[in-house]
XYZ file of N, CA and C in Angstrom:
639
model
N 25.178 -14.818 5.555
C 23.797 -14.737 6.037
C 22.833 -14.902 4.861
N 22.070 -15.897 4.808
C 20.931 -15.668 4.412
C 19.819 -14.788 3.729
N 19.172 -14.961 3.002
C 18.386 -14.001 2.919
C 16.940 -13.956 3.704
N 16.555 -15.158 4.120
C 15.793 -15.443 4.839
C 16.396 -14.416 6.802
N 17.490 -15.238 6.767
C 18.167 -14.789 8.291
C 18.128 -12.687 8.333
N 18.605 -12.845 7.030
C 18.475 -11.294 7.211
C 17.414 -10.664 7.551
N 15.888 -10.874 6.954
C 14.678 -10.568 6.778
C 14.888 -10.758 8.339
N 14.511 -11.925 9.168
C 14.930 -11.948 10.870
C 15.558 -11.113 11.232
N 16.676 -10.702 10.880
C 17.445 -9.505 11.460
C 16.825 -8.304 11.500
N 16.429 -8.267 10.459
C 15.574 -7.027 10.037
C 14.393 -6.304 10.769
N 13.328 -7.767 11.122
C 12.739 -7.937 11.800
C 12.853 -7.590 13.020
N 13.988 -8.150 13.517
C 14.220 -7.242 15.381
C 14.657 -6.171 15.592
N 15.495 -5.497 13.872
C 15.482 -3.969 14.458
C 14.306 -3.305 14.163
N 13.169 -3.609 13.342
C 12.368 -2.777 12.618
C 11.356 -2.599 13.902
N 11.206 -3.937 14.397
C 9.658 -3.908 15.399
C 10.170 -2.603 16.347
N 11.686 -2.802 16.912
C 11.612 -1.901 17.733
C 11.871 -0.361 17.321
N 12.173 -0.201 16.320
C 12.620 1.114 15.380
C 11.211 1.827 14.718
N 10.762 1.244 14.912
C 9.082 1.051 13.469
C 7.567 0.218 14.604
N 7.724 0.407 15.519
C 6.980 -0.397 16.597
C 5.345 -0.219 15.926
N 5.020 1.403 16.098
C 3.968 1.705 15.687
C 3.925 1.825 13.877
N 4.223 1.247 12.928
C 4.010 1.314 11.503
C 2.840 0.312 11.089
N 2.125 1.526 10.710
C 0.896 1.280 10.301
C 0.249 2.163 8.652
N -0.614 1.586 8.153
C -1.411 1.843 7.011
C -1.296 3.751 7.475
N -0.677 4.331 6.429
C -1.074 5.840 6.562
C -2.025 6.476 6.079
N -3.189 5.856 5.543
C -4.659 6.674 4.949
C -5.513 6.611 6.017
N -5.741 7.239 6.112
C -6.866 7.210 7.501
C -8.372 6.640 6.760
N -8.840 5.966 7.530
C -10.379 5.031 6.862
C -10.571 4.164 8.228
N -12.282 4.427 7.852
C -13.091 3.456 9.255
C -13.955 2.230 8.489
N -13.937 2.138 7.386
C -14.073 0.505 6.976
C -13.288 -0.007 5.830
N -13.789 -1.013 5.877
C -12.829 -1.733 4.644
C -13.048 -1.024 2.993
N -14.294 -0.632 2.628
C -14.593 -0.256 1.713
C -13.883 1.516 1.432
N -13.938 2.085 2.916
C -13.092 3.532 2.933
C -11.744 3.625 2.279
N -11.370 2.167 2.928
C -9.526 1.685 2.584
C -9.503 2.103 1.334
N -10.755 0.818 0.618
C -10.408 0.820 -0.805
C -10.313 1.851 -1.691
N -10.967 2.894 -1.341
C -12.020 3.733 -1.878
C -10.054 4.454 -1.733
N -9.379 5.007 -0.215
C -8.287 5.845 0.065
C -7.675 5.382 -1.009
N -7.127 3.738 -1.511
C -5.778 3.254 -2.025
C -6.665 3.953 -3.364
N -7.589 3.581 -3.940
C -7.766 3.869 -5.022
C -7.502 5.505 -5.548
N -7.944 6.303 -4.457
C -7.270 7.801 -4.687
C -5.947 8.039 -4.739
N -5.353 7.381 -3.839
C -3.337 7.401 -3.499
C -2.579 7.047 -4.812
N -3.394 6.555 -6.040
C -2.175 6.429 -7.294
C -1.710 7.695 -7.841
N -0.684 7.666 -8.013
C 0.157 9.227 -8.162
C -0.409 9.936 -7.686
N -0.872 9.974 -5.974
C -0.852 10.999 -4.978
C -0.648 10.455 -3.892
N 0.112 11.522 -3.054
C 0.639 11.261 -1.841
C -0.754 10.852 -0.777
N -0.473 10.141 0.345
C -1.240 9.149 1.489
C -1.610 10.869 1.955
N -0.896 11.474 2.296
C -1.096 13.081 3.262
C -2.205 14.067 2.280
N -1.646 13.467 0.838
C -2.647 15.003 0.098
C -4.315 14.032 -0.017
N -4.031 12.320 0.208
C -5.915 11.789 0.104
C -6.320 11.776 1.488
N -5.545 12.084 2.715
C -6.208 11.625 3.783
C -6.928 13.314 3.756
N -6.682 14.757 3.026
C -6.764 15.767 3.129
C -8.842 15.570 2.556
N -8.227 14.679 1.575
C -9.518 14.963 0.473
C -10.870 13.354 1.322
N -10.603 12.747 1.771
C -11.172 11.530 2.238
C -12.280 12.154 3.550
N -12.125 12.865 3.973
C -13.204 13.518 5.375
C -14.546 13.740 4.687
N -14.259 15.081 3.791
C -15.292 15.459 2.888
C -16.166 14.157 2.305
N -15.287 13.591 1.627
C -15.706 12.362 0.534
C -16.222 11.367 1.701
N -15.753 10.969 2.520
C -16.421 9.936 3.545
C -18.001 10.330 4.246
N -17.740 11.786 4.404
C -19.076 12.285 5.182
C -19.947 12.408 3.847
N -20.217 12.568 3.098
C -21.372 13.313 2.023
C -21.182 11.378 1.651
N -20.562 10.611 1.185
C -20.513 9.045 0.913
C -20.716 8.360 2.194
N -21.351 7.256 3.008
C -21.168 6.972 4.054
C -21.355 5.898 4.033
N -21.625 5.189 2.566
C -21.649 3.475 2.719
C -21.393 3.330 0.838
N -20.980 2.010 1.212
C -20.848 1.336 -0.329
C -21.836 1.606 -1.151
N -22.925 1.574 -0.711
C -23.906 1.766 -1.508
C -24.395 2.870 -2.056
N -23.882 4.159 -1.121
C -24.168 5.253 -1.376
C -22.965 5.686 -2.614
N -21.615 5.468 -2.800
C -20.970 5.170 -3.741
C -21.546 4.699 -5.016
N -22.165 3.639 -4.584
C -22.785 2.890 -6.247
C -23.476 3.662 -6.816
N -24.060 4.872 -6.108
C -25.534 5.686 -6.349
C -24.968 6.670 -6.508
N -23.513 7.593 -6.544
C -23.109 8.283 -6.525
C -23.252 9.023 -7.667
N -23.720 10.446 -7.685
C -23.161 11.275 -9.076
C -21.862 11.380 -9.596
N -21.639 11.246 -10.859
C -20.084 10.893 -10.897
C -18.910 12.383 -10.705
N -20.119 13.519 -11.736
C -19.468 14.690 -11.533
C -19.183 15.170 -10.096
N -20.240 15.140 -9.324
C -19.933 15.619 -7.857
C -18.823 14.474 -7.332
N -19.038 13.629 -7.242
C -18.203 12.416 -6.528
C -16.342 13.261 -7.271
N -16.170 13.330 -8.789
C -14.796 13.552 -8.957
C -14.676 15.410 -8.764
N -15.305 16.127 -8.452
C -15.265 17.523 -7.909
C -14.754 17.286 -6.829
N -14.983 16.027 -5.461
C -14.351 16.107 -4.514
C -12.760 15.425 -4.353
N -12.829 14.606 -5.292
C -11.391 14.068 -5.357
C -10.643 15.015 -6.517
N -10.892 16.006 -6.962
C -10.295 16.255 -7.797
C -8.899 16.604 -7.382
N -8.201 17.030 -5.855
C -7.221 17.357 -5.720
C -6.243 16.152 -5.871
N -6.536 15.282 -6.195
C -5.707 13.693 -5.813
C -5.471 13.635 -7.094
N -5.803 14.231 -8.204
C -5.530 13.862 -9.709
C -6.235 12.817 -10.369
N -6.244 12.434 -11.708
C -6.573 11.869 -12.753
C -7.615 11.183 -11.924
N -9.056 12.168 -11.302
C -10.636 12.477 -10.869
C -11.456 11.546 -11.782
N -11.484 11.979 -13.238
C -12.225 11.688 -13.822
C -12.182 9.729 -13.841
N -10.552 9.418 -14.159
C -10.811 8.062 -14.088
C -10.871 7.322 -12.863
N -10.095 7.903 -11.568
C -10.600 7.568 -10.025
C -12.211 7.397 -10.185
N -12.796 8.685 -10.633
C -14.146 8.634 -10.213
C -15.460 7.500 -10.521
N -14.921 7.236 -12.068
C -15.305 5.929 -12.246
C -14.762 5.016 -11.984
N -13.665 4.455 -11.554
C -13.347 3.238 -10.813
C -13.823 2.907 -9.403
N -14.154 4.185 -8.634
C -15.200 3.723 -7.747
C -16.473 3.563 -7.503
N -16.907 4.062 -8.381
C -18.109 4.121 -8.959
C -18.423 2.399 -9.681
N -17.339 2.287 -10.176
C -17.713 0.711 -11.246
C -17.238 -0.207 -9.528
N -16.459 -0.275 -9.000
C -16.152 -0.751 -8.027
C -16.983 -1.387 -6.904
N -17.797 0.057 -6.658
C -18.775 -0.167 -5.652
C -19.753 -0.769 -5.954
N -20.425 -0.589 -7.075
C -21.684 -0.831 -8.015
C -21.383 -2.911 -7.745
N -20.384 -3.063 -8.046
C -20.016 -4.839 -7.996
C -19.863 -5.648 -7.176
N -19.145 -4.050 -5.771
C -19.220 -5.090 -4.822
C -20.698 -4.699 -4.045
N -21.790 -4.053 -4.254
C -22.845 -4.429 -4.155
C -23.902 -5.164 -4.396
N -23.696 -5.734 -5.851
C -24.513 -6.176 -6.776
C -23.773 -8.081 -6.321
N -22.628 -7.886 -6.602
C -21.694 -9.872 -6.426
C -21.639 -9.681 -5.120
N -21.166 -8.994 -4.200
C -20.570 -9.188 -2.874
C -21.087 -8.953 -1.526
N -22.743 -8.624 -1.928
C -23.494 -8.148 -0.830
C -23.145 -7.594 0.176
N -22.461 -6.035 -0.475
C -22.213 -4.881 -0.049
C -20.732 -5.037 0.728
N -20.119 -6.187 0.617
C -19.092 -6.580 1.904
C -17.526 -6.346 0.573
N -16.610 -6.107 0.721
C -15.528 -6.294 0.007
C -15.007 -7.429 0.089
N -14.566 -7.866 -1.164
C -14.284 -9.529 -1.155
C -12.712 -9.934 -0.255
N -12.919 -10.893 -0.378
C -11.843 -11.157 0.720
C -10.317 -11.954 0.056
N -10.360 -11.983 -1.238
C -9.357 -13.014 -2.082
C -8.848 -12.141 -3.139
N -7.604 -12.839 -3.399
C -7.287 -11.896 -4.305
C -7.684 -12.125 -5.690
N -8.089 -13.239 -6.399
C -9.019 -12.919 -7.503
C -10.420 -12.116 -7.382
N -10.860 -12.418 -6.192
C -12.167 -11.047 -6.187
C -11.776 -9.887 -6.242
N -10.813 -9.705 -5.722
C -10.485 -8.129 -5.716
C -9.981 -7.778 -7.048
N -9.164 -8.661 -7.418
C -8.626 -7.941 -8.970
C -9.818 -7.693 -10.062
N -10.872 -8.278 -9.481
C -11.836 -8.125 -10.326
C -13.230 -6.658 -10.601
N -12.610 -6.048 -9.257
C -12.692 -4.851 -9.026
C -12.356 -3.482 -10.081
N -12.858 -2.913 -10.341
C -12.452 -1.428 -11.309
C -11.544 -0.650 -10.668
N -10.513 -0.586 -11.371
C -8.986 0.127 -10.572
C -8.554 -0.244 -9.582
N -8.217 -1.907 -9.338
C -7.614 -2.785 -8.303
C -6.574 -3.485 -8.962
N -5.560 -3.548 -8.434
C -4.835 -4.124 -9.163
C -3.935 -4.788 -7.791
N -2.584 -5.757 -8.197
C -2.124 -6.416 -6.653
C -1.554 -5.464 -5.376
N -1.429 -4.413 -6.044
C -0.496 -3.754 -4.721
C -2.130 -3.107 -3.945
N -2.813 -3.170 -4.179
C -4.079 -2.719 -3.434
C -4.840 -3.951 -2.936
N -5.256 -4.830 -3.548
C -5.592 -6.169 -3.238
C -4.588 -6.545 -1.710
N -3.568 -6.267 -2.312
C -2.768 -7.267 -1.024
C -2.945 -5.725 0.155
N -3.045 -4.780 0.037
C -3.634 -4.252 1.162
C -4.820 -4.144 1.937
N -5.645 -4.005 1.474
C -6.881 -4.745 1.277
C -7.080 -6.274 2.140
N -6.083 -7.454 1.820
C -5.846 -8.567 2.529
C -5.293 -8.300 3.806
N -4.231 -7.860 3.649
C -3.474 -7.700 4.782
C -4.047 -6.569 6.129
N -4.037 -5.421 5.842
C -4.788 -4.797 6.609
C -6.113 -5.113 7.456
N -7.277 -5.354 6.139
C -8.572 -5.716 6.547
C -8.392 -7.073 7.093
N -7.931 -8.379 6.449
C -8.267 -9.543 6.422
C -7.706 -10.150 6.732
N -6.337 -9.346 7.533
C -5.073 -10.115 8.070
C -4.516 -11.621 7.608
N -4.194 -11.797 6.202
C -4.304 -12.436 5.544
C -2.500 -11.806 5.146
N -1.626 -12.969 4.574
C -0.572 -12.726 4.788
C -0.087 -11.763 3.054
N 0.381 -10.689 3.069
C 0.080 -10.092 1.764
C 1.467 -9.180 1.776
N 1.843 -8.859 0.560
C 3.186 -7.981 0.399
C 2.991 -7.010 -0.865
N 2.513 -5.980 -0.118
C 2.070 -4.467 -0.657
C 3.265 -4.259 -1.251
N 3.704 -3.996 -2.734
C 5.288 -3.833 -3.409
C 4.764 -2.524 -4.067
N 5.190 -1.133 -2.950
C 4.580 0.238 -3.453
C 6.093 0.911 -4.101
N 6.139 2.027 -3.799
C 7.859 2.817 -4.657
C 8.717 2.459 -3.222
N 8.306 2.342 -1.915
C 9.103 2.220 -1.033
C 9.724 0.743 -0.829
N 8.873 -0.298 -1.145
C 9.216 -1.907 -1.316
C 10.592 -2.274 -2.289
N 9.896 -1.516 -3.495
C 10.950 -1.851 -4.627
C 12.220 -1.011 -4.175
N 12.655 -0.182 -3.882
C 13.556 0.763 -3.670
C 14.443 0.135 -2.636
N 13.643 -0.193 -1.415
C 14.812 -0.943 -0.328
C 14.675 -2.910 -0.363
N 13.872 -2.864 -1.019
C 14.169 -4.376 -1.188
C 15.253 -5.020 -2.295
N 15.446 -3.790 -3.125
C 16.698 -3.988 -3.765
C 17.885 -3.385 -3.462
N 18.063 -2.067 -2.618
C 18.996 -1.273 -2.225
C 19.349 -2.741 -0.929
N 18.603 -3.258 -0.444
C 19.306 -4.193 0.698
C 19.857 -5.303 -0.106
N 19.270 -5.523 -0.796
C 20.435 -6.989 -1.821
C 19.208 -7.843 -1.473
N 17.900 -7.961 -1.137
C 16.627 -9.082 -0.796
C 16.449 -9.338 -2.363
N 16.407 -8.712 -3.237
C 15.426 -8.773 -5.061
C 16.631 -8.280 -5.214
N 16.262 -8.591 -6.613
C 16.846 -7.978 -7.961
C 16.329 -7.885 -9.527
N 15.540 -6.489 -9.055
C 14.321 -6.607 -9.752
C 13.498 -5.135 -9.843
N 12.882 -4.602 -10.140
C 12.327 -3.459 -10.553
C 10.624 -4.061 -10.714
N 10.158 -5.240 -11.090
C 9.224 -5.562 -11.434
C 8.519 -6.003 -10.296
N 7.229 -4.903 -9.767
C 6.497 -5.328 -8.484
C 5.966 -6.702 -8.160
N 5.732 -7.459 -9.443
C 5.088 -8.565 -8.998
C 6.171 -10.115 -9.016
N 7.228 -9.634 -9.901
C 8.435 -10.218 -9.484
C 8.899 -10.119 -7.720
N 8.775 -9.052 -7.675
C 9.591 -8.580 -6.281
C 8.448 -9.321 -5.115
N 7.500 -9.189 -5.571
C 5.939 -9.957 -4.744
C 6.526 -11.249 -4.373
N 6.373 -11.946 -5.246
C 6.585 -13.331 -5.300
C 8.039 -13.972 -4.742
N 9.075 -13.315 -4.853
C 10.353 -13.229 -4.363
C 10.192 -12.921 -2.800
N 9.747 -12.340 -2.663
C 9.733 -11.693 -0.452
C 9.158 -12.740 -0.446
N 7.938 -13.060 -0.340
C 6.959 -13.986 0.026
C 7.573 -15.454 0.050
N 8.321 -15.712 -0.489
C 10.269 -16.799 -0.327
C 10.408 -16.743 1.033
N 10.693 -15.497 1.684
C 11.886 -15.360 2.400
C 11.275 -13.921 3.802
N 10.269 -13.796 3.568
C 9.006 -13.067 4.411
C 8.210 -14.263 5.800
N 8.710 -13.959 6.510
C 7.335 -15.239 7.113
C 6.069 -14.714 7.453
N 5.229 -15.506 7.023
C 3.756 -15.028 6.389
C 2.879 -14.029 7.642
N 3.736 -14.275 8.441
C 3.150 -13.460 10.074
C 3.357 -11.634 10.178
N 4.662 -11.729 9.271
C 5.503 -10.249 9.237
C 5.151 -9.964 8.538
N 4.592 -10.306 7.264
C 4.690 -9.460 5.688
C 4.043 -8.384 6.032
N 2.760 -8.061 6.221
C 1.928 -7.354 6.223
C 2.764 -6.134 6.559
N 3.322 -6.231 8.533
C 4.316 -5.469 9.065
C 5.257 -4.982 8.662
N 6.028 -5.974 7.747
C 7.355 -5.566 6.827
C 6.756 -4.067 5.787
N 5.687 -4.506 5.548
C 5.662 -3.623 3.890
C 5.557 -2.028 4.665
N 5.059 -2.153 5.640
C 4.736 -0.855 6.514
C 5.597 -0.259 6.990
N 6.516 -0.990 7.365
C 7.700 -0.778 7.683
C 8.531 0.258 7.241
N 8.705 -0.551 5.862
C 9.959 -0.201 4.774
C 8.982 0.919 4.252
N 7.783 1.361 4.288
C 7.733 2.600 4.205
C 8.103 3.752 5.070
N 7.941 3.345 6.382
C 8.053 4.463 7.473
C 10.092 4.420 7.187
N 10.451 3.717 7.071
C 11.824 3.489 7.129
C 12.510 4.412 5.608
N 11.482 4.272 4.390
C 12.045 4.940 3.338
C 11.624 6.655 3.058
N 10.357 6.752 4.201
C 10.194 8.149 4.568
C 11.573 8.956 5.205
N 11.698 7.883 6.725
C 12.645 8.622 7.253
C 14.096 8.333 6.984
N 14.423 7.447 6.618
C 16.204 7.169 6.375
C 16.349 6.713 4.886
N 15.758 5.906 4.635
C 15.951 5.493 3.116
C 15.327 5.786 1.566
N 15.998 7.332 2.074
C 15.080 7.692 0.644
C 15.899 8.097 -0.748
N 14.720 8.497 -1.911
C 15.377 8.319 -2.764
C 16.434 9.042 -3.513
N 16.528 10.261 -3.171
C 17.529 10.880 -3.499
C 18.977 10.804 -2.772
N 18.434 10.649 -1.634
C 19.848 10.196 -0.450
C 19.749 9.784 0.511
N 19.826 8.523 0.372
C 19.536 7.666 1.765
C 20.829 7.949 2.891
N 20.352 8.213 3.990
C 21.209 8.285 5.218
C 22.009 7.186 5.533
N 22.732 6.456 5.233
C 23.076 5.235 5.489
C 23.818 5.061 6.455
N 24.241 6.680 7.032
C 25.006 6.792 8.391
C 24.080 6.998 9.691
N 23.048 6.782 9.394
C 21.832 6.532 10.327
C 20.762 5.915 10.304
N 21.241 4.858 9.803
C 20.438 4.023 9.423
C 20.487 2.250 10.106
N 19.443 1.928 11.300
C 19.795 1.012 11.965
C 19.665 -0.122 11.514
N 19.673 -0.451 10.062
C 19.989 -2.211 9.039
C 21.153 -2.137 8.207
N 22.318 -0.807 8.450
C 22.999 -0.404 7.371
C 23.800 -1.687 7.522
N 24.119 -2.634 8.287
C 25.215 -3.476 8.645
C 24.867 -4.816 7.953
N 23.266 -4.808 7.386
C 22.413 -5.882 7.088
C 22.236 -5.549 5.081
N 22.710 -4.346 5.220
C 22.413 -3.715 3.598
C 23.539 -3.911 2.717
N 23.158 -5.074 1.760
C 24.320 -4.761 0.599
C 24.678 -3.473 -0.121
N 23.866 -2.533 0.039
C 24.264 -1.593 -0.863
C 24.176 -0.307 -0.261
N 24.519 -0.228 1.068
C 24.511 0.691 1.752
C 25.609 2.177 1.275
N 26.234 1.718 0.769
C 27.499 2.735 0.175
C 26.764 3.405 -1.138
N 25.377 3.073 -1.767
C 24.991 3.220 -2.633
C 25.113 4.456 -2.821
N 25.497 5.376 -3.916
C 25.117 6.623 -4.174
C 24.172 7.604 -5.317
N 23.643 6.431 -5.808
C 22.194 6.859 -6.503
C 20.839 5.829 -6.624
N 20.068 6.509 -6.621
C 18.891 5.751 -6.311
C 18.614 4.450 -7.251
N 18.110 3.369 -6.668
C 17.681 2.061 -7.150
C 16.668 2.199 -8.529
């Protein structure tokens, strides 16, 4: 089989296994998204969707961001960690995409990288989510089962990017990356993946694996 055929395989157990897998930060515009991914680096989706209510209601537009005090603005994220430099990356963030982007978040991935604390695994969410634009989010859950299945061989996110996007059809990616998170929450995780309950184990080269990728 293929590596392409597999990804298909994959595909018909995941839709029905993973039907509802979706973006886990909770946000009501595109700029909220950005604002969530940018809090979520070394913190969990559950401990920013905790801190994002507060921060969304007292913030309520891009612009109000750009205008933001920086101390108050990282007092409210402070539970998400390293505040101080979050706080200016949205702060420099917003300020640009007000000033270049007339208030709208850009839609490409050189605009976005051009963003303060954007980098590709946010960009391509950002695409994919907002802009339904075909994109492959490579977070700790991507790299982990995209090599535990035998798809990469590779550790390097933007290696591993460019590699799916081979063998991804541009309709699924988005779906896939969502996926293989809800999938590495519940069966494939990193200390011990279930592989005796696990409905792609038959599709996984390395299902017998006994330490993490």
């Amino acid at each position: 089989m293929t590596k392409k055929e597999t990804i298909i395989a994959i595909r018909d157990i995941f839709d029905k296994v993973y039907a509802d897998a979706k973006c886990s930060l909770d946000f009501g515009t595109s700029h909220q998204l950005l604002v969530a991914v940018q809090l979520s680096a070394q913190c969990t989706d559950a401990r920013v969707n905790t801190v994002t209510p507060e921060l969304f209601k007292k913030y309520r537009s891009v612009y109000e961001f750009a205008a933001a005090n920086e101390d108050e603005l990282c007092e409210i994220i402070r539970p998400c960690g390293f505040f101080k430099t979050k706080g200016k990356n949205i702060i420099a963030s917003s300020k640009r995409i007000c000033e270049v982007y007339g208030g709208n978040v850009p839609d490409t991935m050189e605009d976005l990288l051009s963003l303060a604390g954007v980098g590709r695994k946010t960009a391509n969410l950002i695409l994919g989510d907002v802009y339904g634009k075909p994109s492959l989010v490579i977070d700790t859950h991507a790299i982990r089962l995209s090599n535990r299945i035998g798809l990469v061989a590779s550790k390097d996110p933007v290696k591993i990017e460019f590699a799916l996007a081979k063998i991804v059809p541009s309709d699924y990616q988005t779906r896939f990356c969502h996926q293989l998170v809800y999938h590495g929450r519940a069966v494939c995780n990193a200390a011990k993946p279930a592989c005796s309950n696990c409905p792609i184990s038959h599709l996984c080269k390395k299902k017998n694996v006994k330490k993490s990728v």
